[in-house]
Amino acid sequence: MLDFNNLEVAFSSKSKSELKNALLLFNTIKRPGMVKFLKGASNLALKIGFPIGWAVKPTLYKQFVGGETLQDCQKTIDHLKSFNVKSTLDFSAEGKQTPEGIQYTFEETMRSIDFAKDNPSLAYAVFKPSTIITDELLAKASEKREPLTAEEEKEFKAYQERFAAFCKRAYDNDVRLIIDAEDYCFQDAIDAQTDEMMRLYNKKRAIIFATLQMYRHDRMPYLEKIYEDAVKNNYIAGIKFVRGAYMEEERARAAAMGYPDPICKDKQATDDNYNAGVRYVMDRLDHFELFMGTHNEESNRLLAKLIDEKGLAHNDPRIHFAQLLGMSDNISFNLAHEGYNVTKYVPYAKVKDVVPYLVRRAEENTSVAGQTGRELNLLRAEKARRKENEK
């Protein structure tokens, strides 16, 4: 029986020292003031070239990152696989949006897709579209507020070619590829090309996966549109559900730019929208594959229940649960223990390149309602359980 409070299973992968490190880390990032200081100090250190690896690597980096390179991640991949949890490697460097930085990200993402080929321990590959184009151009092309210049048209076409190259490589390698969601101002252009790639490569199974941020109230109509298109054009739509993490920024931009707020009115509306999407896909699974990315226990429990109600095998290859490395192990490892398909998003990059990602993880843990508190309570309970067992 599925029990997210089974501590022995939840933390079976953690040594005593790893448990201690996790407790110390979450105790630190539960304080918004400390996270704000961390952000400022790390930004300053990166700006002046001050080495910060000595402070970051044994703490935030160790908790949330698999390694500096694909090969470095192998230890984490093997460790997770021993507990029936697969990995999804995510190149998380915050590269400079220069031609050189974009080209490096393109090449590394290609390497990650190749690395996943014929590797049963890796569930998916992933990329973030804004890492292979400048923010300014992606927003301009997506929002269509004014025409692109001839030079911008050329640059945007090059971005589309990089995007398409990832998808073709994934198809050639038989590797499922997740296209991560982005800010509202970028998303229309991303959606358009993702839809095109699904039509092209998802004829026999879902290779290309669109990501829907369900805190956007327009995502259910978009999901219905994808379904209608999949039926009409005879393909399997790959869908990754997330809630979304930048509510305040999106609302502020909408107000500043004078367009309607794209975000659900409150958390309950977001939760309802998310769960409605899950139900919609599960009721039409002949035309979908599902990647469920969430740390919300209720939504994970809902999907597990739907799998049972529909008489599907726990390890039906069309359905994966997913959480970030270093978070919600009580969900990941208990699902895996019960035979469900589970993957951990495993970021990798050099320490100095991944610091902005790590700061965001810390910020999100203070802003997501109760997340740090839940992690701490579970870690403390596991520490007490182990202490009791030692008597």
PDB file of N, CA, C and O in Angstrom, residues 204-248:
ATOM      1  N   LYS A 204       4.748   6.611 -33.498  1.00  0.00           N
ATOM      2  CA  LYS A 204       4.628   5.286 -32.878  1.00  0.00           C
ATOM      3  C   LYS A 204       4.601   5.346 -31.363  1.00  0.00           C
ATOM      4  O   LYS A 204       3.986   4.503 -30.708  1.00  0.00           O
ATOM      5  N   ARG A 205       5.293   6.305 -30.795  1.00  0.00           N
ATOM      6  CA  ARG A 205       5.332   6.507 -29.338  1.00  0.00           C
ATOM      7  C   ARG A 205       5.692   7.963 -29.103  1.00  0.00           C
ATOM      8  O   ARG A 205       6.089   8.677 -30.028  1.00  0.00           O
ATOM      9  N   ALA A 206       5.577   8.411 -27.872  1.00  0.00           N
ATOM     10  CA  ALA A 206       5.939   9.796 -27.560  1.00  0.00           C
ATOM     11  C   ALA A 206       7.451   9.892 -27.400  1.00  0.00           C
ATOM     12  O   ALA A 206       8.021   9.294 -26.494  1.00  0.00           O
ATOM     13  N   ILE A 207       8.081  10.631 -28.301  1.00  0.00           N
ATOM     14  CA  ILE A 207       9.498  10.956 -28.186  1.00  0.00           C
ATOM     15  C   ILE A 207       9.646  12.382 -27.667  1.00  0.00           C
ATOM     16  O   ILE A 207      10.437  12.654 -26.761  1.00  0.00           O
ATOM     17  N   ILE A 208       8.861  13.295 -28.222  1.00  0.00           N
ATOM     18  CA  ILE A 208       8.911  14.709 -27.842  1.00  0.00           C
ATOM     19  C   ILE A 208       7.815  15.004 -26.827  1.00  0.00           C
ATOM     20  O   ILE A 208       6.646  14.653 -27.039  1.00  0.00           O
ATOM     21  N   PHE A 209       8.189  15.676 -25.716  1.00  0.00           N
ATOM     22  CA  PHE A 209       7.242  15.995 -24.644  1.00  0.00           C
ATOM     23  C   PHE A 209       7.126  17.507 -24.474  1.00  0.00           C
ATOM     24  O   PHE A 209       8.138  18.199 -24.282  1.00  0.00           O
ATOM     25  N   ALA A 210       5.907  18.011 -24.543  1.00  0.00           N
ATOM     26  CA  ALA A 210       5.622  19.399 -24.207  1.00  0.00           C
ATOM     27  C   ALA A 210       5.468  19.525 -22.703  1.00  0.00           C
ATOM     28  O   ALA A 210       4.980  18.602 -22.039  1.00  0.00           O
ATOM     29  N   THR A 211       5.867  20.657 -22.143  1.00  0.00           N
ATOM     30  CA  THR A 211       5.690  20.905 -20.706  1.00  0.00           C
ATOM     31  C   THR A 211       4.611  21.961 -20.504  1.00  0.00           C
ATOM     32  O   THR A 211       4.690  23.052 -21.064  1.00  0.00           O
ATOM     33  N   LEU A 212       3.606  21.618 -19.700  1.00  0.00           N
ATOM     34  CA  LEU A 212       2.502  22.529 -19.417  1.00  0.00           C
ATOM     35  C   LEU A 212       2.593  22.997 -17.967  1.00  0.00           C
ATOM     36  O   LEU A 212       2.558  22.170 -17.050  1.00  0.00           O
ATOM     37  N   GLN A 213       2.709  24.307 -17.781  1.00  0.00           N
ATOM     38  CA  GLN A 213       2.713  24.895 -16.439  1.00  0.00           C
ATOM     39  C   GLN A 213       1.258  25.172 -16.049  1.00  0.00           C
ATOM     40  O   GLN A 213       0.647  26.105 -16.561  1.00  0.00           O
ATOM     41  N   MET A 214       0.743  24.374 -15.141  1.00  0.00           N
ATOM     42  CA  MET A 214      -0.694  24.409 -14.870  1.00  0.00           C
ATOM     43  C   MET A 214      -1.125  25.538 -13.954  1.00  0.00           C
ATOM     44  O   MET A 214      -2.313  25.644 -13.621  1.00  0.00           O
ATOM     45  N   TYR A 215      -0.188  26.404 -13.529  1.00  0.00           N
ATOM     46  CA  TYR A 215      -0.651  27.625 -12.867  1.00  0.00           C
ATOM     47  C   TYR A 215      -1.119  28.654 -13.889  1.00  0.00           C
ATOM     48  O   TYR A 215      -1.645  29.700 -13.535  1.00  0.00           O
ATOM     49  N   ARG A 216      -0.975  28.342 -15.163  1.00  0.00           N
ATOM     50  CA  ARG A 216      -1.556  29.151 -16.233  1.00  0.00           C
ATOM     51  C   ARG A 216      -2.967  28.646 -16.515  1.00  0.00           C
ATOM     52  O   ARG A 216      -3.170  27.466 -16.799  1.00  0.00           O
ATOM     53  N   HIS A 217      -3.939  29.550 -16.469  1.00  0.00           N
ATOM     54  CA  HIS A 217      -5.330  29.119 -16.622  1.00  0.00           C
ATOM     55  C   HIS A 217      -5.687  28.759 -18.068  1.00  0.00           C
ATOM     56  O   HIS A 217      -6.774  28.217 -18.318  1.00  0.00           O
ATOM     57  N   ASP A 218      -4.779  29.017 -19.026  1.00  0.00           N
ATOM     58  CA  ASP A 218      -5.058  28.657 -20.415  1.00  0.00           C
ATOM     59  C   ASP A 218      -4.488  27.301 -20.808  1.00  0.00           C
ATOM     60  O   ASP A 218      -4.581  26.894 -21.966  1.00  0.00           O
ATOM     61  N   ARG A 219      -3.907  26.573 -19.863  1.00  0.00           N
ATOM     62  CA  ARG A 219      -3.255  25.321 -20.224  1.00  0.00           C
ATOM     63  C   ARG A 219      -4.233  24.174 -20.477  1.00  0.00           C
ATOM     64  O   ARG A 219      -3.929  23.270 -21.274  1.00  0.00           O
ATOM     65  N   MET A 220      -5.393  24.162 -19.833  1.00  0.00           N
ATOM     66  CA  MET A 220      -6.365  23.114 -20.137  1.00  0.00           C
ATOM     67  C   MET A 220      -6.884  23.249 -21.576  1.00  0.00           C
ATOM     68  O   MET A 220      -6.941  22.241 -22.311  1.00  0.00           O
ATOM     69  N   PRO A 221      -7.258  24.445 -22.027  1.00  0.00           N
ATOM     70  CA  PRO A 221      -7.638  24.572 -23.445  1.00  0.00           C
ATOM     71  C   PRO A 221      -6.514  24.156 -24.392  1.00  0.00           C
ATOM     72  O   PRO A 221      -6.763  23.545 -25.436  1.00  0.00           O
ATOM     73  N   TYR A 222      -5.273  24.474 -24.028  1.00  0.00           N
ATOM     74  CA  TYR A 222      -4.139  24.068 -24.861  1.00  0.00           C
ATOM     75  C   TYR A 222      -4.002  22.546 -24.872  1.00  0.00           C
ATOM     76  O   TYR A 222      -3.742  21.937 -25.923  1.00  0.00           O
ATOM     77  N   LEU A 223      -4.193  21.908 -23.716  1.00  0.00           N
ATOM     78  CA  LEU A 223      -4.131  20.448 -23.646  1.00  0.00           C
ATOM     79  C   LEU A 223      -5.206  19.820 -24.526  1.00  0.00           C
ATOM     80  O   LEU A 223      -4.948  18.842 -25.244  1.00  0.00           O
ATOM     81  N   GLU A 224      -6.400  20.376 -24.500  1.00  0.00           N
ATOM     82  CA  GLU A 224      -7.482  19.868 -25.344  1.00  0.00           C
ATOM     83  C   GLU A 224      -7.145  20.039 -26.824  1.00  0.00           C
ATOM     84  O   GLU A 224      -7.434  19.155 -27.648  1.00  0.00           O
ATOM     85  N   LYS A 225      -6.504  21.150 -27.165  1.00  0.00           N
ATOM     86  CA  LYS A 225      -6.078  21.397 -28.540  1.00  0.00           C
ATOM     87  C   LYS A 225      -5.034  20.367 -28.979  1.00  0.00           C
ATOM     88  O   LYS A 225      -5.076  19.857 -30.103  1.00  0.00           O
ATOM     89  N   ILE A 226      -4.092  20.051 -28.087  1.00  0.00           N
ATOM     90  CA  ILE A 226      -3.082  19.038 -28.392  1.00  0.00           C
ATOM     91  C   ILE A 226      -3.755  17.689 -28.651  1.00  0.00           C
ATOM     92  O   ILE A 226      -3.418  16.985 -29.611  1.00  0.00           O
ATOM     93  N   TYR A 227      -4.718  17.343 -27.811  1.00  0.00           N
ATOM     94  CA  TYR A 227      -5.403  16.061 -27.984  1.00  0.00           C
ATOM     95  C   TYR A 227      -6.112  15.989 -29.333  1.00  0.00           C
ATOM     96  O   TYR A 227      -5.989  14.989 -30.067  1.00  0.00           O
ATOM     97  N   GLU A 228      -6.836  17.039 -29.664  1.00  0.00           N
ATOM     98  CA  GLU A 228      -7.551  17.069 -30.942  1.00  0.00           C
ATOM     99  C   GLU A 228      -6.572  16.944 -32.109  1.00  0.00           C
ATOM    100  O   GLU A 228      -6.842  16.241 -33.101  1.00  0.00           O
ATOM    101  N   ASP A 229      -5.431  17.610 -31.989  1.00  0.00           N
ATOM    102  CA  ASP A 229      -4.422  17.546 -33.038  1.00  0.00           C
ATOM    103  C   ASP A 229      -3.806  16.152 -33.132  1.00  0.00           C
ATOM    104  O   ASP A 229      -3.534  15.645 -34.235  1.00  0.00           O
ATOM    105  N   ALA A 230      -3.581  15.511 -31.969  1.00  0.00           N
ATOM    106  CA  ALA A 230      -3.011  14.166 -31.952  1.00  0.00           C
ATOM    107  C   ALA A 230      -3.953  13.163 -32.608  1.00  0.00           C
ATOM    108  O   ALA A 230      -3.509  12.282 -33.369  1.00  0.00           O
ATOM    109  N   VAL A 231      -5.248  13.293 -32.343  1.00  0.00           N
ATOM    110  CA  VAL A 231      -6.227  12.402 -32.961  1.00  0.00           C
ATOM    111  C   VAL A 231      -6.283  12.643 -34.466  1.00  0.00           C
ATOM    112  O   VAL A 231      -6.256  11.698 -35.271  1.00  0.00           O
ATOM    113  N   LYS A 232      -6.337  13.906 -34.851  1.00  0.00           N
ATOM    114  CA  LYS A 232      -6.443  14.268 -36.269  1.00  0.00           C
ATOM    115  C   LYS A 232      -5.225  13.814 -37.068  1.00  0.00           C
ATOM    116  O   LYS A 232      -5.351  13.306 -38.198  1.00  0.00           O
ATOM    117  N   ASN A 233      -4.019  13.983 -36.472  1.00  0.00           N
ATOM    118  CA  ASN A 233      -2.786  13.696 -37.203  1.00  0.00           C
ATOM    119  C   ASN A 233      -2.128  12.377 -36.808  1.00  0.00           C
ATOM    120  O   ASN A 233      -1.003  12.098 -37.212  1.00  0.00           O
ATOM    121  N   ASN A 234      -2.854  11.608 -35.971  1.00  0.00           N
ATOM    122  CA  ASN A 234      -2.443  10.244 -35.641  1.00  0.00           C
ATOM    123  C   ASN A 234      -1.041  10.173 -35.025  1.00  0.00           C
ATOM    124  O   ASN A 234      -0.123   9.536 -35.549  1.00  0.00           O
ATOM    125  N   TYR A 235      -0.866  10.847 -33.879  1.00  0.00           N
ATOM    126  CA  TYR A 235       0.389  10.732 -33.133  1.00  0.00           C
ATOM    127  C   TYR A 235       0.108  10.639 -31.638  1.00  0.00           C
ATOM    128  O   TYR A 235      -1.032  10.849 -31.199  1.00  0.00           O
ATOM    129  N   ILE A 236       1.136  10.303 -30.885  1.00  0.00           N
ATOM    130  CA  ILE A 236       1.037  10.199 -29.429  1.00  0.00           C
ATOM    131  C   ILE A 236       1.648  11.457 -28.820  1.00  0.00           C
ATOM    132  O   ILE A 236       2.838  11.721 -29.013  1.00  0.00           O
ATOM    133  N   ALA A 237       0.865  12.214 -28.110  1.00  0.00           N
ATOM    134  CA  ALA A 237       1.351  13.453 -27.497  1.00  0.00           C
ATOM    135  C   ALA A 237       2.079  13.152 -26.196  1.00  0.00           C
ATOM    136  O   ALA A 237       1.573  12.403 -25.346  1.00  0.00           O
ATOM    137  N   GLY A 238       3.279  13.708 -26.042  1.00  0.00           N
ATOM    138  CA  GLY A 238       4.003  13.605 -24.781  1.00  0.00           C
ATOM    139  C   GLY A 238       3.712  14.838 -23.935  1.00  0.00           C
ATOM    140  O   GLY A 238       3.894  15.966 -24.400  1.00  0.00           O
ATOM    141  N   ILE A 239       3.259  14.631 -22.712  1.00  0.00           N
ATOM    142  CA  ILE A 239       2.874  15.741 -21.841  1.00  0.00           C
ATOM    143  C   ILE A 239       3.603  15.643 -20.506  1.00  0.00           C
ATOM    144  O   ILE A 239       3.533  14.622 -19.813  1.00  0.00           O
ATOM    145  N   LYS A 240       4.297  16.715 -20.168  1.00  0.00           N
ATOM    146  CA  LYS A 240       4.856  16.861 -18.827  1.00  0.00           C
ATOM    147  C   LYS A 240       4.056  17.932 -18.099  1.00  0.00           C
ATOM    148  O   LYS A 240       3.901  19.047 -18.603  1.00  0.00           O
ATOM    149  N   PHE A 241       3.546  17.588 -16.936  1.00  0.00           N
ATOM    150  CA  PHE A 241       2.826  18.558 -16.107  1.00  0.00           C
ATOM    151  C   PHE A 241       3.728  19.073 -14.991  1.00  0.00           C
ATOM    152  O   PHE A 241       4.377  18.295 -14.290  1.00  0.00           O
ATOM    153  N   VAL A 242       3.765  20.388 -14.826  1.00  0.00           N
ATOM    154  CA  VAL A 242       4.337  21.036 -13.646  1.00  0.00           C
ATOM    155  C   VAL A 242       3.349  22.098 -13.197  1.00  0.00           C
ATOM    156  O   VAL A 242       2.451  22.479 -13.947  1.00  0.00           O
ATOM    157  N   ARG A 243       3.526  22.587 -11.989  1.00  0.00           N
ATOM    158  CA  ARG A 243       2.659  23.662 -11.546  1.00  0.00           C
ATOM    159  C   ARG A 243       3.170  25.018 -12.031  1.00  0.00           C
ATOM    160  O   ARG A 243       2.437  25.823 -12.560  1.00  0.00           O
ATOM    161  N   GLY A 244       4.458  25.276 -11.864  1.00  0.00           N
ATOM    162  CA  GLY A 244       5.027  26.570 -12.224  1.00  0.00           C
ATOM    163  C   GLY A 244       5.560  27.255 -10.979  1.00  0.00           C
ATOM    164  O   GLY A 244       5.045  27.037  -9.880  1.00  0.00           O
ATOM    165  N   ALA A 245       6.590  28.091 -11.160  1.00  0.00           N
ATOM    166  CA  ALA A 245       7.297  28.603  -9.981  1.00  0.00           C
ATOM    167  C   ALA A 245       7.449  30.119  -9.922  1.00  0.00           C
ATOM    168  O   ALA A 245       8.028  30.628  -8.979  1.00  0.00           O
ATOM    169  N   TYR A 246       6.932  30.844 -10.912  1.00  0.00           N
ATOM    170  CA  TYR A 246       7.248  32.278 -10.968  1.00  0.00           C
ATOM    171  C   TYR A 246       5.984  33.138 -11.044  1.00  0.00           C
ATOM    172  O   TYR A 246       5.861  34.027 -11.876  1.00  0.00           O
ATOM    173  N   MET A 247       5.058  32.840 -10.155  1.00  0.00           N
ATOM    174  CA  MET A 247       3.764  33.514 -10.157  1.00  0.00           C
ATOM    175  C   MET A 247       3.891  35.029 -10.015  1.00  0.00           C
ATOM    176  O   MET A 247       3.296  35.796 -10.776  1.00  0.00           O
ATOM    177  N   GLU A 248       4.697  35.471  -9.045  1.00  0.00           N
ATOM    178  CA  GLU A 248       4.801  36.908  -8.789  1.00  0.00           C
ATOM    179  C   GLU A 248       5.397  37.634  -9.982  1.00  0.00           C
ATOM    180  O   GLU A 248       4.909  38.698 -10.389  1.00  0.00           O
TER     181      GLU A 248
END
